[in-house]
CSV table of C-alpha atoms in Angstrom, one decimal:
chain,number,residue,atom,x,y,z
A,12,MET,CA,0.0,0.0,0.0
A,13,THR,CA,1.3,3.4,-0.9
A,14,ASP,CA,2.1,5.6,2.2
A,15,THR,CA,0.7,9.1,2.6
A,16,ARG,CA,3.9,10.8,1.3
A,17,GLY,CA,4.1,8.6,-1.7
A,18,GLN,CA,0.4,9.1,-2.4
A,19,ILE,CA,0.9,12.8,-2.4
A,20,LEU,CA,3.9,12.5,-4.8
A,21,ASP,CA,1.9,10.3,-7.2
A,22,ALA,CA,-1.0,12.7,-7.2
A,23,THR,CA,1.2,15.6,-7.8
A,24,ALA,CA,2.9,13.9,-10.7
A,25,THR,CA,-0.5,13.0,-12.2
A,26,LEU,CA,-1.5,16.7,-12.0
A,27,LEU,CA,1.7,17.8,-13.5
A,28,GLU,CA,0.9,15.6,-16.5
A,29,ARG,CA,-2.2,17.7,-17.2
A,30,THR,CA,-0.9,21.2,-16.4
A,31,GLY,CA,2.5,22.8,-15.9
A,32,ALA,CA,4.1,23.2,-12.5
A,33,GLU,CA,3.1,26.9,-12.2
A,34,GLU,CA,-0.6,26.0,-12.5
A,35,VAL,CA,-0.7,23.2,-9.9
A,36,SER,CA,-1.7,24.4,-6.4
A,37,ILE,CA,-1.5,22.8,-3.0
A,38,ARG,CA,-5.3,22.9,-3.0
A,39,ASP,CA,-5.3,20.8,-6.2
A,40,VAL,CA,-2.8,18.4,-4.7
A,41,CYS,CA,-4.9,17.9,-1.6
A,42,GLN,CA,-8.0,17.1,-3.7
A,43,ALA,CA,-6.2,14.7,-5.9
A,44,ALA,CA,-4.5,12.9,-3.0
A,45,GLY,CA,-7.4,12.9,-0.6
A,46,VAL,CA,-5.5,14.8,2.1
A,47,THR,CA,-5.7,18.0,4.0
A,48,ALA,CA,-3.3,21.0,3.4
A,49,PRO,CA,-1.7,20.5,6.8
A,50,THR,CA,-0.7,17.0,5.8
A,51,VAL,CA,0.9,18.3,2.6
A,52,TYR,CA,2.8,21.0,4.6
A,53,HIS,CA,3.8,18.5,7.2
A,54,HIS,CA,5.5,16.2,4.7
A,55,PHE,CA,6.9,18.9,2.3
A,56,GLY,CA,6.8,22.3,3.8
A,57,ASP,CA,5.7,24.3,0.7
A,58,LYS,CA,5.1,23.8,-3.0
A,59,LYS,CA,8.7,24.3,-4.1
A,60,ALA,CA,9.8,21.5,-1.7
A,61,LEU,CA,7.0,19.3,-3.0
A,62,LEU,CA,8.2,19.8,-6.5
A,63,GLU,CA,11.8,19.1,-5.4
A,64,ALA,CA,10.5,15.9,-3.8
A,65,VAL,CA,8.7,14.8,-7.0
A,66,ALA,CA,12.0,15.3,-8.9
A,67,ALA,CA,13.9,13.2,-6.2
A,68,GLU,CA,11.3,10.5,-6.4
A,69,GLY,CA,11.7,10.4,-10.2
A,70,PHE,CA,15.5,10.0,-9.8
A,71,LYS,CA,14.8,7.3,-7.2
A,72,ARG,CA,12.8,5.3,-9.6
A,73,TYR,CA,15.1,5.9,-12.6
A,74,LEU,CA,18.3,5.0,-10.7
A,75,SER,CA,16.8,1.9,-9.0
A,76,ALA,CA,17.1,-0.1,-12.2
A,77,LYS,CA,20.7,1.1,-12.9
A,78,ARG,CA,21.8,0.2,-9.3
A,79,SER,CA,20.5,-3.4,-9.7
A,80,ARG,CA,21.9,-4.0,-13.2
A,81,ARG,CA,25.3,-5.7,-13.6
A,82,PRO,CA,27.5,-4.6,-16.5
A,83,SER,CA,27.4,-6.9,-19.5
A,84,ALA,CA,30.4,-8.3,-21.3
A,85,ASP,CA,30.2,-5.5,-23.9
A,86,PRO,CA,30.1,-1.9,-22.7
A,87,LEU,CA,28.7,-0.8,-26.0
A,88,ASP,CA,25.6,-2.9,-25.3
A,89,ASP,CA,25.4,-1.1,-21.9
A,90,LEU,CA,25.7,2.3,-23.6
A,91,HIS,CA,22.8,1.4,-26.0
A,92,ARG,CA,20.7,0.1,-23.2
A,93,GLY,CA,21.5,3.2,-21.1
A,94,TRP,CA,20.3,5.5,-23.9
A,95,ALA,CA,17.1,3.5,-24.4
A,96,ASP,CA,16.4,3.4,-20.6
A,97,HIS,CA,16.9,7.1,-20.4
A,98,VAL,CA,14.6,8.1,-23.2
A,99,GLY,CA,12.1,5.4,-22.3
A,100,PHE,CA,11.8,6.6,-18.7
A,101,GLY,CA,11.2,10.2,-19.8
A,102,LEU,CA,8.5,9.1,-22.2
A,103,GLU,CA,6.8,6.9,-19.6
A,104,HIS,CA,7.1,9.5,-16.8
A,105,PRO,CA,7.1,12.9,-18.4
A,106,ALA,CA,6.1,14.7,-15.2
A,107,PHE,CA,8.9,13.3,-13.2
A,108,TYR,CA,11.3,13.8,-16.1
A,109,ARG,CA,10.6,17.4,-16.7
A,110,LEU,CA,11.3,18.2,-13.0
A,111,MET,CA,14.4,16.0,-13.1
A,112,TYR,CA,16.1,17.4,-16.2
A,113,GLY,CA,14.1,20.4,-17.3
A,114,THR,CA,15.2,22.8,-14.7
A,115,PRO,CA,18.4,25.0,-14.6
A,116,ASP,CA,19.9,23.3,-11.5
A,117,ALA,CA,19.1,19.8,-12.7
A,118,GLU,CA,22.7,18.6,-13.1
A,119,ASP,CA,23.6,19.8,-9.5
A,120,ARG,CA,21.4,17.2,-7.8
A,121,PRO,CA,23.3,14.3,-6.2
A,122,PRO,CA,21.1,11.7,-8.0
A,123,ALA,CA,22.0,13.4,-11.4
A,124,ARG,CA,25.7,13.1,-10.5
A,125,GLU,CA,25.2,9.5,-9.6
A,126,GLY,CA,23.7,8.8,-13.1
A,127,HIS,CA,26.6,10.7,-14.6
A,128,ARG,CA,29.1,8.4,-12.8
A,129,VAL,CA,27.3,5.3,-14.2
A,130,LEU,CA,27.7,6.7,-17.7
A,131,VAL,CA,31.3,7.6,-17.2
A,132,GLY,CA,32.0,4.1,-15.9
A,133,ILE,CA,30.6,2.6,-19.1
A,134,LEU,CA,32.6,5.0,-21.2
A,135,GLU,CA,35.8,4.2,-19.3
A,136,ARG,CA,35.4,0.6,-20.3
A,137,LEU,CA,35.1,1.7,-24.0
A,138,ALA,CA,38.1,3.9,-23.6
A,139,GLU,CA,40.2,1.1,-22.3
A,140,ALA,CA,39.2,-0.9,-25.3
A,141,GLY,CA,40.3,1.9,-27.7
A,142,ARG,CA,36.7,2.5,-28.9
A,143,LEU,CA,36.2,6.1,-27.6
A,144,ARG,CA,37.2,9.2,-29.5
A,145,LEU,CA,36.9,11.6,-26.6
A,146,PRO,CA,37.9,11.4,-22.9
A,147,PRO,CA,35.1,9.7,-20.9
A,148,GLU,CA,34.0,12.9,-19.1
A,149,GLN,CA,33.6,14.8,-22.4
A,150,ALA,CA,31.9,11.9,-24.0
A,151,ALA,CA,29.5,11.5,-21.1
A,152,THR,CA,28.6,15.2,-21.3
A,153,THR,CA,27.9,14.9,-25.0
A,154,ILE,CA,25.8,11.8,-24.6
A,155,HIS,CA,23.8,13.1,-21.7
A,156,THR,CA,23.1,16.4,-23.4
A,157,GLY,CA,21.9,14.5,-26.5
A,158,ALA,CA,19.7,12.1,-24.5
A,159,VAL,CA,18.1,14.9,-22.4
A,160,GLY,CA,17.6,17.2,-25.4
A,161,THR,CA,16.0,14.4,-27.4
A,162,THR,CA,13.7,13.3,-24.6
A,163,LEU,CA,12.5,16.8,-23.8
A,164,SER,CA,11.9,17.4,-27.5
A,165,LEU,CA,9.9,14.3,-27.9
A,166,LEU,CA,7.8,15.3,-24.8
A,167,SER,CA,7.0,18.7,-26.2
A,168,THR,CA,6.3,17.6,-29.8
A,169,PRO,CA,3.2,15.7,-30.9
A,170,GLU,CA,3.8,12.3,-32.3
A,171,GLY,CA,4.0,12.3,-36.1
A,172,PRO,CA,6.3,12.0,-39.1
A,173,ARG,CA,8.7,14.7,-37.6
A,174,THR,CA,9.5,12.6,-34.5
A,175,ALA,CA,9.3,9.1,-35.9
A,176,GLY,CA,12.6,7.4,-35.2
A,177,LEU,CA,14.0,10.5,-33.8
A,178,ALA,CA,15.5,8.9,-30.6
A,179,ASP,CA,17.3,6.3,-32.7
A,180,ARG,CA,18.6,8.9,-35.2
A,181,MET,CA,19.9,11.0,-32.4
A,182,ARG,CA,21.5,8.1,-30.7
A,183,ASP,CA,23.4,7.1,-33.8
A,184,ALA,CA,24.6,10.7,-34.4
A,185,VAL,CA,25.7,11.3,-30.9
A,186,PHE,CA,27.4,7.9,-30.5
A,187,GLY,CA,29.0,8.5,-33.9
A,188,ALA,CA,30.5,11.6,-32.6
A,189,VAL,CA,32.0,10.0,-29.5
A,190,LEU,CA,32.8,6.4,-30.5
A,191,HIS,CA,35.7,5.3,-32.7
A,192,GLN,CA,34.2,3.6,-35.7
A,193,ASN,CA,37.4,1.9,-37.1
A,194,GLU,CA,36.7,3.1,-40.6
A,195,PRO,CA,39.2,2.5,-43.4
A,196,PRO,CA,41.4,5.4,-44.5
A,197,ASP,CA,39.7,7.8,-47.0
A,198,GLY,CA,42.9,9.4,-48.2
A,199,LYS,CA,42.3,12.6,-46.2
A,200,GLY,CA,44.0,11.9,-43.0
A,201,THR,CA,40.8,11.1,-41.1
A,202,ALA,CA,41.9,7.6,-40.2
A,203,ALA,CA,45.0,8.9,-38.4
A,204,ALA,CA,42.8,11.5,-36.6
A,205,GLU,CA,40.4,8.8,-35.5
A,206,LEU,CA,43.2,6.6,-34.1
A,207,ALA,CA,44.7,9.5,-32.4
A,208,ARG,CA,41.4,10.5,-30.7
A,209,ALA,CA,40.9,6.9,-29.6
A,210,LEU,CA,44.4,6.7,-28.1
A,211,LEU,CA,43.9,10.0,-26.4
A,212,ALA,CA,40.7,8.8,-24.8
A,213,THR,CA,42.4,5.5,-23.7
A,214,LEU,CA,45.3,7.3,-22.1
A,215,SER,CA,42.9,9.4,-20.1
A,216,VAL,CA,41.8,6.3,-18.2
A,217,ARG,CA,44.8,4.0,-18.4
A,218,HIS,CA,48.0,4.2,-16.4
A,219,THR,CA,51.1,3.8,-18.6
A,220,ALA,CA,53.9,2.8,-16.4
A,221,GLU,CA,56.1,2.1,-19.4
A,222,LEU,CA,56.3,5.8,-20.1
A,223,THR,CA,58.0,8.5,-18.0
A,224,PRO,CA,56.0,11.7,-17.2
A,225,GLY,CA,58.0,13.5,-19.9
A,226,GLU,CA,57.4,10.8,-22.5
A,227,ARG,CA,53.8,10.8,-21.7
A,228,GLY,CA,53.6,14.5,-22.1
A,229,ILE,CA,55.3,14.3,-25.5
A,230,LEU,CA,53.0,11.6,-26.7
A,231,LEU,CA,49.9,13.5,-25.6
A,232,GLU,CA,51.1,16.6,-27.4
A,233,LEU,CA,51.8,14.6,-30.6
A,234,LEU,CA,48.3,12.9,-30.4
A,235,GLY,CA,46.7,16.3,-29.8
A,236,LYS,CA,48.2,17.6,-33.1
A,237,LEU,CA,46.9,14.6,-35.0
A,238,ALA,CA,43.4,14.8,-33.4
A,239,PRO,CA,42.5,18.6,-33.4
């Protein structure tokens, strides 16, 4: 059975599906949850705190699956699954998602940072395998920005030809920007640049005891010139 606090959070989320956060009042929440205003104030204090709690509940539900899932043998599979889970959660729980990621301070919340660390962990495995074109932190920011932008766009745009397959197209474009594709040379030096980016990304997470600090610095400088 849902407790009173959870009942209020669910009722608030349902109301937010119908109207924006500015239009939802404590009175509306009370009517939807079947509680009195003092009960809401007892659990949350005010409307702002209530909305923060809704966002926190969204993160709790979103991260619960990530915490229980073990890494697969292929980090690329984990990356694809992570993108699908992120977009899928947003489309299934739009009220939670808008409060989680649609506010200016969204990235500062501890649960958001936890999700970021999970993504970086996957990308570090890809970097160690030489499959990443960017350092994991940069790649994580690129992927996260693409996933959030895609999800918010899908939530704000009616379904139709414009959005058909959008999540998959955006995923392919974003992954193509951060992953080393191992493409054959095209005669324009792009193969060398791809390899240099992959090695730069790998060196960002792998200790190279064979190299002195000076040798490592020279190598990074040369790779930087090959991969502008």
